[in-house]
PDB file of N, CA and C in Angstrom:
ATOM      1  N   MET B 687      23.509 126.896 159.638  1.00 42.00           N
ATOM      2  CA  MET B 687      22.569 124.998 160.057  1.00 42.00           C
ATOM      3  C   MET B 687      22.964 124.145 159.887  1.00 42.00           C
ATOM      4  N   PHE B 688      24.389 124.021 160.177  1.00 47.00           N
ATOM      5  CA  PHE B 688      24.807 122.384 159.883  1.00 47.00           C
ATOM      6  C   PHE B 688      26.040 123.196 160.434  1.00 47.00           C
ATOM      7  N   GLY B 689      26.757 121.762 160.915  1.00 50.00           N
ATOM      8  CA  GLY B 689      28.197 122.066 161.584  1.00 50.00           C
ATOM      9  C   GLY B 689      29.436 121.787 160.843  1.00 50.00           C
ATOM     10  N   GLY B 690      30.205 122.163 160.825  1.00 48.00           N
ATOM     11  CA  GLY B 690      31.206 120.344 160.205  1.00 48.00           C
ATOM     12  C   GLY B 690      31.462 121.478 158.562  1.00 48.00           C
ATOM     13  N   ILE B 691      31.472 122.446 158.224  1.00 44.00           N
ATOM     14  CA  ILE B 691      31.184 123.091 156.668  1.00 44.00           C
ATOM     15  C   ILE B 691      31.807 122.519 156.177  1.00 44.00           C
ATOM     16  N   ASN B 692      32.795 122.710 155.116  1.00 46.00           N
ATOM     17  CA  ASN B 692      33.628 122.198 154.672  1.00 46.00           C
ATOM     18  C   ASN B 692      33.747 123.059 153.413  1.00 46.00           C
ATOM     19  N   PRO B 693      35.112 124.242 153.629  1.00 42.00           N
ATOM     20  CA  PRO B 693      34.998 125.275 152.494  1.00 42.00           C
ATOM     21  C   PRO B 693      35.725 125.506 151.275  1.00 42.00           C
ATOM     22  N   THR B 694      36.330 123.443 151.352  1.00 46.00           N
ATOM     23  CA  THR B 694      36.593 122.791 150.239  1.00 46.00           C
ATOM     24  C   THR B 694      35.656 122.507 149.459  1.00 46.00           C
ATOM     25  N   PRO B 695      35.810 122.212 148.352  1.00 47.00           N
ATOM     26  CA  PRO B 695      34.904 121.441 147.750  1.00 47.00           C
ATOM     27  C   PRO B 695      35.934 119.603 147.216  1.00 47.00           C
ATOM     28  N   SER B 696      35.205 119.130 147.710  1.00 51.00           N
ATOM     29  CA  SER B 696      36.503 117.980 146.883  1.00 51.00           C
ATOM     30  C   SER B 696      35.700 117.646 145.445  1.00 51.00           C
ATOM     31  N   ILE B 697      36.779 117.607 144.698  1.00 44.00           N
ATOM     32  CA  ILE B 697      37.343 117.986 142.969  1.00 44.00           C
ATOM     33  C   ILE B 697      37.261 116.923 142.479  1.00 44.00           C
ATOM     34  N   ALA B 698      37.297 116.655 141.116  1.00 46.00           N
ATOM     35  CA  ALA B 698      37.532 114.740 139.953  1.00 46.00           C
ATOM     36  C   ALA B 698      38.641 116.044 139.512  1.00 46.00           C
ATOM     37  N   ALA B 699      39.420 114.995 138.855  1.00 49.00           N
ATOM     38  CA  ALA B 699      40.042 115.464 137.643  1.00 49.00           C
ATOM     39  C   ALA B 699      40.119 115.688 136.451  1.00 49.00           C
ATOM     40  N   THR B 700      38.422 115.168 136.361  1.00 61.00           N
ATOM     41  CA  THR B 700      37.730 115.219 134.938  1.00 61.00           C
ATOM     42  C   THR B 700      37.069 116.206 135.069  1.00 61.00           C
ATOM     43  N   PRO B 701      37.056 117.518 134.356  1.00 66.00           N
ATOM     44  CA  PRO B 701      36.623 118.315 133.448  1.00 66.00           C
ATOM     45  C   PRO B 701      34.411 118.288 133.750  1.00 66.00           C
ATOM     46  N   ASN B 702      33.818 118.765 133.727  1.00 77.00           N
ATOM     47  CA  ASN B 702      32.596 118.455 134.200  1.00 77.00           C
ATOM     48  C   ASN B 702      32.305 117.579 134.870  1.00 77.00           C
ATOM     49  N   ALA B 703      33.516 117.705 136.017  1.00 81.00           N
ATOM     50  CA  ALA B 703      32.488 115.777 136.616  1.00 81.00           C
ATOM     51  C   ALA B 703      31.759 116.737 138.003  1.00 81.00           C
ATOM     52  N   PRO B 704      30.567 116.268 138.606  1.00 90.00           N
ATOM     53  CA  PRO B 704      30.128 116.406 139.552  1.00 90.00           C
ATOM     54  C   PRO B 704      31.028 117.215 140.903  1.00 90.00           C
ATOM     55  N   THR B 705      31.235 118.522 141.504  1.00 91.00           N
ATOM     56  CA  THR B 705      31.175 118.617 142.483  1.00 91.00           C
ATOM     57  C   THR B 705      30.611 118.309 143.633  1.00 91.00           C
ATOM     58  N   LEU B 706      31.570 117.621 144.926  1.00 94.00           N
ATOM     59  CA  LEU B 706      30.656 117.251 145.859  1.00 94.00           C
ATOM     60  C   LEU B 706      31.313 118.602 147.136  1.00 94.00           C
ATOM     61  N   HIS B 707      29.535 119.343 147.734  1.00 96.00           N
ATOM     62  CA  HIS B 707      30.349 119.998 149.239  1.00 96.00           C
ATOM     63  C   HIS B 707      29.134 119.452 149.670  1.00 96.00           C
ATOM     64  N   VAL B 708      30.128 119.192 151.136  1.00 97.00           N
ATOM     65  CA  VAL B 708      29.347 118.800 152.414  1.00 97.00           C
ATOM     66  C   VAL B 708      29.282 119.513 153.957  1.00 97.00           C
ATOM     67  N   LYS B 709      27.842 119.044 153.578  1.00 97.00           N
ATOM     68  CA  LYS B 709      27.476 120.300 155.549  1.00 97.00           C
ATOM     69  C   LYS B 709      26.741 118.562 156.482  1.00 97.00           C
ATOM     70  N   HIS B 710      27.911 118.267 158.080  1.00 98.00           N
ATOM     71  CA  HIS B 710      27.210 117.816 158.682  1.00 98.00           C
ATOM     72  C   HIS B 710      26.876 118.328 159.809  1.00 98.00           C
ATOM     73  N   GLU B 711      26.263 117.913 161.442  1.00 98.00           N
ATOM     74  CA  GLU B 711      25.962 117.725 161.348  1.00 98.00           C
ATOM     75  C   GLU B 711      25.217 116.591 162.888  1.00 98.00           C
ATOM     76  N   VAL B 712      26.275 116.250 164.023  1.00 98.00           N
ATOM     77  CA  VAL B 712      25.827 115.856 165.156  1.00 98.00           C
ATOM     78  C   VAL B 712      24.682 116.202 165.956  1.00 98.00           C
ATOM     79  N   ARG B 713      23.536 115.132 165.857  1.00 97.00           N
ATOM     80  CA  ARG B 713      22.677 115.649 167.769  1.00 97.00           C
ATOM     81  C   ARG B 713      22.566 114.048 167.907  1.00 97.00           C
ATOM     82  N   GLY B 714      24.238 113.818 169.523  1.00 97.00           N
ATOM     83  CA  GLY B 714      22.799 112.791 169.778  1.00 97.00           C
ATOM     84  C   GLY B 714      23.516 111.228 169.310  1.00 97.00           C
ATOM     85  N   LYS B 715      23.321 110.437 168.913  1.00 97.00           N
ATOM     86  CA  LYS B 715      24.129 109.433 168.464  1.00 97.00           C
ATOM     87  C   LYS B 715      23.851 109.305 166.730  1.00 97.00           C
ATOM     88  N   ASP B 716      23.729 110.785 166.302  1.00 98.00           N
ATOM     89  CA  ASP B 716      23.104 110.300 165.100  1.00 98.00           C
ATOM     90  C   ASP B 716      23.595 111.510 164.787  1.00 98.00           C
ATOM     91  N   VAL B 717      23.764 110.867 162.891  1.00 98.00           N
ATOM     92  CA  VAL B 717      25.171 112.262 162.487  1.00 98.00           C
ATOM     93  C   VAL B 717      24.186 113.003 161.061  1.00 98.00           C
ATOM     94  N   PHE B 718      23.260 114.043 160.899  1.00 98.00           N
ATOM     95  CA  PHE B 718      22.846 114.737 159.572  1.00 98.00           C
ATOM     96  C   PHE B 718      23.849 115.094 158.927  1.00 98.00           C
ATOM     97  N   VAL B 719      23.508 114.721 157.016  1.00 98.00           N
ATOM     98  CA  VAL B 719      24.586 115.242 156.520  1.00 98.00           C
ATOM     99  C   VAL B 719      23.507 115.994 155.362  1.00 98.00           C
ATOM    100  N   GLU B 720      24.472 116.996 154.801  1.00 98.00           N
ATOM    101  CA  GLU B 720      24.044 116.930 153.621  1.00 98.00           C
ATOM    102  C   GLU B 720      24.659 117.456 152.418  1.00 98.00           C
ATOM    103  N   CYS B 721      24.158 117.379 151.539  1.00 97.00           N
ATOM    104  CA  CYS B 721      25.444 117.014 150.313  1.00 97.00           C
ATOM    105  C   CYS B 721      24.858 117.937 149.146  1.00 97.00           C
ATOM    106  N   VAL B 722      25.479 118.860 148.123  1.00 96.00           N
ATOM    107  CA  VAL B 722      25.399 119.976 147.552  1.00 96.00           C
ATOM    108  C   VAL B 722      26.034 119.234 146.033  1.00 96.00           C
ATOM    109  N   ILE B 723      25.505 118.771 145.284  1.00 95.00           N
ATOM    110  CA  ILE B 723      26.778 117.989 144.480  1.00 95.00           C
ATOM    111  C   ILE B 723      26.090 119.415 143.383  1.00 95.00           C
ATOM    112  N   ASP B 724      27.462 119.434 142.778  1.00 93.00           N
ATOM    113  CA  ASP B 724      27.163 120.439 140.863  1.00 93.00           C
ATOM    114  C   ASP B 724      26.575 119.371 139.747  1.00 93.00           C
ATOM    115  N   ARG B 725      25.984 119.591 138.759  1.00 92.00           N
ATOM    116  CA  ARG B 725      25.966 118.018 137.744  1.00 92.00           C
ATOM    117  C   ARG B 725      25.841 117.216 137.776  1.00 92.00           C
ATOM    118  N   PHE B 726      24.385 116.790 139.065  1.00 95.00           N
ATOM    119  CA  PHE B 726      24.625 115.424 139.336  1.00 95.00           C
ATOM    120  C   PHE B 726      23.161 114.901 139.875  1.00 95.00           C
ATOM    121  N   SER B 727      22.595 113.259 138.779  1.00 95.00           N
ATOM    122  CA  SER B 727      21.316 113.691 139.438  1.00 95.00           C
ATOM    123  C   SER B 727      21.697 112.232 139.798  1.00 95.00           C
ATOM    124  N   PHE B 728      20.324 111.512 141.180  1.00 96.00           N
ATOM    125  CA  PHE B 728      20.754 110.356 142.317  1.00 96.00           C
ATOM    126  C   PHE B 728      19.688 109.258 141.025  1.00 96.00           C
ATOM    127  N   THR B 729      19.955 108.350 140.542  1.00 93.00           N
ATOM    128  CA  THR B 729      19.693 107.356 139.991  1.00 93.00           C
ATOM    129  C   THR B 729      19.635 105.908 141.236  1.00 93.00           C
ATOM    130  N   LYS B 730      17.800 105.775 141.730  1.00 88.00           N
ATOM    131  CA  LYS B 730      17.992 104.061 141.822  1.00 88.00           C
ATOM    132  C   LYS B 730      18.895 102.827 141.271  1.00 88.00           C
ATOM    133  N   GLY B 731      18.809 102.044 142.457  1.00 81.00           N
ATOM    134  CA  GLY B 731      19.344 100.952 141.163  1.00 81.00           C
ATOM    135  C   GLY B 731      20.299 100.605 140.078  1.00 81.00           C
ATOM    136  N   VAL B 732      20.811  99.379 139.920  1.00 81.00           N
ATOM    137  CA  VAL B 732      22.190  99.631 139.163  1.00 81.00           C
ATOM    138  C   VAL B 732      22.445  98.977 137.349  1.00 81.00           C
ATOM    139  N   GLN B 733      22.317 100.606 136.348  1.00 85.00           N
ATOM    140  CA  GLN B 733      21.613 100.753 134.848  1.00 85.00           C
ATOM    141  C   GLN B 733      22.636 100.950 134.398  1.00 85.00           C
ATOM    142  N   ARG B 734      22.822 100.831 132.523  1.00 90.00           N
ATOM    143  CA  ARG B 734      24.623 101.588 132.322  1.00 90.00           C
ATOM    144  C   ARG B 734      24.835 103.213 133.126  1.00 90.00           C
ATOM    145  N   LYS B 735      25.372 102.595 133.066  1.00 92.00           N
ATOM    146  CA  LYS B 735      26.408 104.713 133.177  1.00 92.00           C
ATOM    147  C   LYS B 735      26.080 105.599 132.410  1.00 92.00           C
ATOM    148  N   LYS B 736      26.452 106.753 132.979  1.00 91.00           N
ATOM    149  CA  LYS B 736      25.692 107.589 132.043  1.00 91.00           C
ATOM    150  C   LYS B 736      26.362 108.490 133.586  1.00 91.00           C
ATOM    151  N   GLY B 737      27.482 109.767 132.719  1.00 90.00           N
ATOM    152  CA  GLY B 737      28.033 110.876 134.111  1.00 90.00           C
ATOM    153  C   GLY B 737      26.574 112.100 134.628  1.00 90.00           C
ATOM    154  N   GLY B 738      27.380 111.479 135.383  1.00 93.00           N
ATOM    155  CA  GLY B 738      26.797 112.721 135.974  1.00 93.00           C
ATOM    156  C   GLY B 738      25.044 111.881 137.120  1.00 93.00           C
ATOM    157  N   GLU B 739      24.936 110.807 136.843  1.00 95.00           N
ATOM    158  CA  GLU B 739      24.122 110.715 137.169  1.00 95.00           C
ATOM    159  C   GLU B 739      24.797 109.468 138.642  1.00 95.00           C
ATOM    160  N   GLY B 740      23.887 108.156 138.969  1.00 96.00           N
ATOM    161  CA  GLY B 740      24.018 107.816 140.706  1.00 96.00           C
ATOM    162  C   GLY B 740      24.120 107.386 141.544  1.00 96.00           C
ATOM    163  N   HIS B 741      25.067 107.372 142.623  1.00 97.00           N
ATOM    164  CA  HIS B 741      24.063 107.543 144.457  1.00 97.00           C
ATOM    165  C   HIS B 741      25.835 107.622 144.783  1.00 97.00           C
ATOM    166  N   ILE B 742      25.958 107.655 146.325  1.00 97.00           N
ATOM    167  CA  ILE B 742      26.337 108.121 147.572  1.00 97.00           C
ATOM    168  C   ILE B 742      26.712 106.779 148.264  1.00 97.00           C
ATOM    169  N   ASP B 743      27.859 105.775 147.952  1.00 97.00           N
ATOM    170  CA  ASP B 743      27.778 105.637 149.253  1.00 97.00           C
ATOM    171  C   ASP B 743      28.577 105.665 151.093  1.00 97.00           C
ATOM    172  N   VAL B 744      28.368 105.810 151.573  1.00 98.00           N
ATOM    173  CA  VAL B 744      28.781 105.966 152.567  1.00 98.00           C
ATOM    174  C   VAL B 744      29.497 105.072 153.671  1.00 98.00           C
ATOM    175  N   TYR B 745      30.121 105.110 154.318  1.00 98.00           N
ATOM    176  CA  TYR B 745      31.086 104.051 154.097  1.00 98.00           C
ATOM    177  C   TYR B 745      32.010 105.670 156.487  1.00 98.00           C
ATOM    178  N   VAL B 746      31.971 104.402 157.306  1.00 98.00           N
ATOM    179  CA  VAL B 746      31.956 104.592 158.636  1.00 98.00           C
ATOM    180  C   VAL B 746      32.253 103.872 158.849  1.00 98.00           C
ATOM    181  N   ASN B 747      33.802 104.358 159.083  1.00 98.00           N
ATOM    182  CA  ASN B 747      35.453 104.090 159.283  1.00 98.00           C
ATOM    183  C   ASN B 747      35.607 102.862 158.479  1.00 98.00           C
ATOM    184  N   GLY B 748      36.229 103.134 157.451  1.00 98.00           N
ATOM    185  CA  GLY B 748      36.775 102.558 156.591  1.00 98.00           C
ATOM    186  C   GLY B 748      35.466 101.081 156.138  1.00 98.00           C
ATOM    187  N   GLN B 749      34.203 100.689 156.606  1.00 98.00           N
ATOM    188  CA  GLN B 749      32.871  99.966 156.421  1.00 98.00           C
ATOM    189  C   GLN B 749      32.167 100.481 156.003  1.00 98.00           C
ATOM    190  N   LYS B 750      31.860 100.007 154.857  1.00 97.00           N
ATOM    191  CA  LYS B 750      30.621 100.815 154.753  1.00 97.00           C
ATOM    192  C   LYS B 750      29.011 100.517 154.945  1.00 97.00           C
ATOM    193  N   VAL B 751      28.384 101.502 154.912  1.00 97.00           N
ATOM    194  CA  VAL B 751      27.137 101.103 155.965  1.00 97.00           C
ATOM    195  C   VAL B 751      25.892 101.085 155.108  1.00 97.00           C
ATOM    196  N   THR B 752      25.409 102.278 154.119  1.00 96.00           N
ATOM    197  CA  THR B 752      25.326 102.182 153.862  1.00 96.00           C
ATOM    198  C   THR B 752      24.818 103.354 151.728  1.00 96.00           C
ATOM    199  N   GLU B 753      23.951 102.871 150.913  1.00 96.00           N
ATOM    200  CA  GLU B 753      23.519 103.912 149.431  1.00 96.00           C
ATOM    201  C   GLU B 753      23.315 104.619 150.110  1.00 96.00           C
ATOM    202  N   VAL B 754      23.268 105.826 149.531  1.00 97.00           N
ATOM    203  CA  VAL B 754      21.711 106.923 149.470  1.00 97.00           C
ATOM    204  C   VAL B 754      21.649 107.408 147.562  1.00 97.00           C
ATOM    205  N   PHE B 755      20.652 107.799 148.540  1.00 97.00           N
ATOM    206  CA  PHE B 755      19.226 108.771 146.778  1.00 97.00           C
ATOM    207  C   PHE B 755      19.123 109.500 147.010  1.00 97.00           C
ATOM    208  N   THR B 756      19.667 110.470 147.722  1.00 97.00           N
ATOM    209  CA  THR B 756      19.562 111.652 148.166  1.00 97.00           C
ATOM    210  C   THR B 756      20.246 112.470 148.957  1.00 97.00           C
ATOM    211  N   ALA B 757      20.603 113.804 148.155  1.00 97.00           N
ATOM    212  CA  ALA B 757      21.208 114.575 148.828  1.00 97.00           C
ATOM    213  C   ALA B 757      21.401 114.527 150.345  1.00 97.00           C
ATOM    214  N   ALA B 758      19.932 115.141 151.003  1.00 98.00           N
ATOM    215  CA  ALA B 758      20.597 115.181 152.559  1.00 98.00           C
ATOM    216  C   ALA B 758      19.859 113.700 153.389  1.00 98.00           C
ATOM    217  N   PHE B 759      20.103 112.983 154.321  1.00 98.00           N
ATOM    218  CA  PHE B 759      20.275 111.562 155.064  1.00 98.00           C
ATOM    219  C   PHE B 759      20.803 111.634 156.338  1.00 98.00           C
ATOM    220  N   VAL B 760      19.987 110.762 157.226  1.00 98.00           N
ATOM    221  CA  VAL B 760      20.667 110.997 158.527  1.00 98.00           C
ATOM    222  C   VAL B 760      21.820 109.127 158.408  1.00 98.00           C
ATOM    223  N   VAL B 761      23.626 108.983 159.243  1.00 98.00           N
ATOM    224  CA  VAL B 761      23.479 108.192 160.212  1.00 98.00           C
ATOM    225  C   VAL B 761      22.911 108.132 160.764  1.00 98.00           C
ATOM    226  N   ARG B 762      21.797 106.919 161.487  1.00 97.00           N
ATOM    227  CA  ARG B 762      21.954 107.086 162.558  1.00 97.00           C
ATOM    228  C   ARG B 762      22.333 105.710 163.621  1.00 97.00           C
ATOM    229  N   GLY B 763      22.592 105.844 165.264  1.00 97.00           N
ATOM    230  CA  GLY B 763      23.144 105.453 165.826  1.00 97.00           C
ATOM    231  C   GLY B 763      24.537 105.031 165.933  1.00 97.00           C
ATOM    232  N   LEU B 764      24.763 105.672 165.925  1.00 98.00           N
ATOM    233  CA  LEU B 764      26.725 105.168 165.758  1.00 98.00           C
ATOM    234  C   LEU B 764      27.143 105.110 167.357  1.00 98.00           C
ATOM    235  N   PRO B 765      28.036 103.720 167.433  1.00 97.00           N
ATOM    236  CA  PRO B 765      28.586 103.530 169.340  1.00 97.00           C
ATOM    237  C   PRO B 765      28.866 105.422 169.470  1.00 97.00           C
ATOM    238  N   PRO B 766      28.653 105.846 170.765  1.00 98.00           N
ATOM    239  CA  PRO B 766      30.944 106.274 171.394  1.00 98.00           C
ATOM    240  C   PRO B 766      31.577 106.060 170.954  1.00 98.00           C
ATOM    241  N   GLY B 767      31.916 107.722 170.910  1.00 98.00           N
ATOM    242  CA  GLY B 767      34.146 107.067 170.186  1.00 98.00           C
ATOM    243  C   GLY B 767      34.252 108.400 168.885  1.00 98.00           C
ATOM    244  N   LYS B 768      35.049 108.632 168.576  1.00 98.00           N
ATOM    245  CA  LYS B 768      35.494 108.912 167.104  1.00 98.00           C
ATOM    246  C   LYS B 768      34.849 108.341 166.227  1.00 98.00           C
ATOM    247  N   HIS B 769      35.063 108.198 164.946  1.00 98.00           N
ATOM    248  CA  HIS B 769      34.323 107.744 164.150  1.00 98.00           C
ATOM    249  C   HIS B 769      35.413 108.336 162.922  1.00 98.00           C
ATOM    250  N   VAL B 770      35.684 108.090 161.229  1.00 98.00           N
ATOM    251  CA  VAL B 770      36.201 109.142 159.491  1.00 98.00           C
ATOM    252  C   VAL B 770      34.688 108.343 159.461  1.00 98.00           C
ATOM    253  N   MET B 771      34.029 108.828 158.675  1.00 98.00           N
ATOM    254  CA  MET B 771      33.441 109.136 157.448  1.00 98.00           C
ATOM    255  C   MET B 771      33.656 109.128 156.597  1.00 98.00           C
ATOM    256  N   ARG B 772      33.055 108.728 155.307  1.00 98.00           N
ATOM    257  CA  ARG B 772      33.423 109.413 154.402  1.00 98.00           C
ATOM    258  C   ARG B 772      32.256 109.318 152.756  1.00 98.00           C
ATOM    259  N   LEU B 773      31.870 110.212 151.913  1.00 98.00           N
ATOM    260  CA  LEU B 773      31.192 109.688 151.210  1.00 98.00           C
ATOM    261  C   LEU B 773      31.776 110.144 149.937  1.00 98.00           C
ATOM    262  N   GLU B 774      31.705 108.757 149.099  1.00 97.00           N
ATOM    263  CA  GLU B 774      32.058 108.854 147.995  1.00 97.00           C
ATOM    264  C   GLU B 774      30.992 108.927 147.062  1.00 97.00           C
ATOM    265  N   LEU B 775      30.804 108.929 145.709  1.00 96.00           N
ATOM    266  CA  LEU B 775      30.046 109.359 144.548  1.00 96.00           C
ATOM    267  C   LEU B 775      30.167 107.630 143.619  1.00 96.00           C
ATOM    268  N   VAL B 776      28.828 107.746 143.303  1.00 95.00           N
ATOM    269  CA  VAL B 776      29.604 106.358 142.291  1.00 95.00           C
ATOM    270  C   VAL B 776      28.414 106.060 141.281  1.00 95.00           C
ATOM    271  N   HIS B 777      28.488 105.518 140.196  1.00 94.00           N
ATOM    272  CA  HIS B 777      27.811 105.373 138.535  1.00 94.00           C
ATOM    273  C   HIS B 777      27.715 105.124 138.901  1.00 94.00           C
ATOM    274  N   ASN B 778      26.195 104.597 137.716  1.00 91.00           N
ATOM    275  CA  ASN B 778      25.030 104.330 137.901  1.00 91.00           C
ATOM    276  C   ASN B 778      25.569 102.608 137.868  1.00 91.00           C
ATOM    277  N   ASP B 779      26.819 102.182 137.288  1.00 92.00           N
ATOM    278  CA  ASP B 779      27.493 100.967 137.349  1.00 92.00           C
ATOM    279  C   ASP B 779      26.846 100.455 138.323  1.00 92.00           C
ATOM    280  N   ALA B 780      27.312 101.086 139.491  1.00 90.00           N
ATOM    281  CA  ALA B 780      28.711 100.980 140.677  1.00 90.00           C
ATOM    282  C   ALA B 780      30.206 101.166 140.299  1.00 90.00           C
ATOM    283  N   THR B 781      30.475 101.403 139.304  1.00 94.00           N
ATOM    284  CA  THR B 781      31.888 102.000 139.409  1.00 94.00           C
ATOM    285  C   THR B 781      32.010 103.640 139.931  1.00 94.00           C
ATOM    286  N   LYS B 782      33.292 103.441 140.402  1.00 94.00           N
ATOM    287  CA  LYS B 782      33.446 104.456 141.288  1.00 94.00           C
ATOM    288  C   LYS B 782      34.076 105.843 140.936  1.00 94.00           C
ATOM    289  N   TYR B 783      32.561 107.349 140.827  1.00 95.00           N
ATOM    290  CA  TYR B 783      32.891 108.509 140.048  1.00 95.00           C
ATOM    291  C   TYR B 783      34.995 108.929 140.678  1.00 95.00           C
ATOM    292  N   GLY B 784      35.764 108.606 141.956  1.00 94.00           N
ATOM    293  CA  GLY B 784      36.843 109.043 141.959  1.00 94.00           C
ATOM    294  C   GLY B 784      36.270 110.696 143.214  1.00 94.00           C
ATOM    295  N   ILE B 785      35.455 110.397 143.745  1.00 95.00           N
ATOM    296  CA  ILE B 785      35.085 112.267 143.788  1.00 95.00           C
ATOM    297  C   ILE B 785      34.791 111.738 145.894  1.00 95.00           C
ATOM    298  N   PHE B 786      34.778 111.978 146.974  1.00 96.00           N
ATOM    299  CA  PHE B 786      35.050 111.694 147.546  1.00 96.00           C
ATOM    300  C   PHE B 786      34.918 112.725 148.742  1.00 96.00           C
ATOM    301  N   HIS B 787      34.833 112.808 149.824  1.00 97.00           N
ATOM    302  CA  HIS B 787      34.887 113.379 151.249  1.00 97.00           C
ATOM    303  C   HIS B 787      34.695 112.718 152.321  1.00 97.00           C
ATOM    304  N   GLU B 788      35.525 113.377 153.052  1.00 97.00           N
ATOM    305  CA  GLU B 788      35.988 112.364 154.930  1.00 97.00           C
ATOM    306  C   GLU B 788      35.989 113.417 155.482  1.00 97.00           C
ATOM    307  N   PHE B 789      35.936 113.192 157.050  1.00 98.00           N
ATOM    308  CA  PHE B 789      35.529 113.724 158.257  1.00 98.00           C
ATOM    309  C   PHE B 789      34.569 113.108 159.174  1.00 98.00           C
ATOM    310  N   GLU B 790      35.371 113.554 160.610  1.00 98.00           N
ATOM    311  CA  GLU B 790      35.601 112.889 161.533  1.00 98.00           C
ATOM    312  C   GLU B 790      34.328 113.738 161.801  1.00 98.00           C
ATOM    313  N   VAL B 791      33.114 112.934 163.116  1.00 98.00           N
ATOM    314  CA  VAL B 791      32.698 112.997 164.367  1.00 98.00           C
ATOM    315  C   VAL B 791      33.193 111.978 165.897  1.00 98.00           C
ATOM    316  N   ASN B 792      32.581 113.269 166.154  1.00 98.00           N
ATOM    317  CA  ASN B 792      33.077 112.699 168.112  1.00 98.00           C
ATOM    318  C   ASN B 792      32.097 112.545 169.084  1.00 98.00           C
ATOM    319  N   ILE B 793      31.199 111.258 168.591  1.00 97.00           N
ATOM    320  CA  ILE B 793      29.627 110.545 169.338  1.00 97.00           C
ATOM    321  C   ILE B 793      29.656 110.635 170.907  1.00 97.00           C
ATOM    322  N   SER B 794      29.400 110.872 171.979  1.00 93.00           N
ATOM    323  CA  SER B 794      29.679 111.074 173.221  1.00 93.00           C
ATOM    324  C   SER B 794      28.299 110.502 174.342  1.00 93.00           C
TER     325      SER B 794
END
């Protein structure tokens, strides 16, 4: 279904921490992303920190472009050229898990 399968998940140093598996596909100027995250639930808004809950910060070329609260999402309208995308798991209180996945996309 999706190209760019990551055979090696991003792994945290902490036991029982979430693991992040990412698939992506470029369609035109859009990047369709699908994440499988073990031991993790999405929550909106800033709340008290609770392990296994939070959201994903999405970066393109080092700049944060959005926060997502679902496992599948689309980054739309990227300009032509190569881009580095970074997905980073974030706790409810906006602190980072230290779990991320980076990949490169080429927009024609």
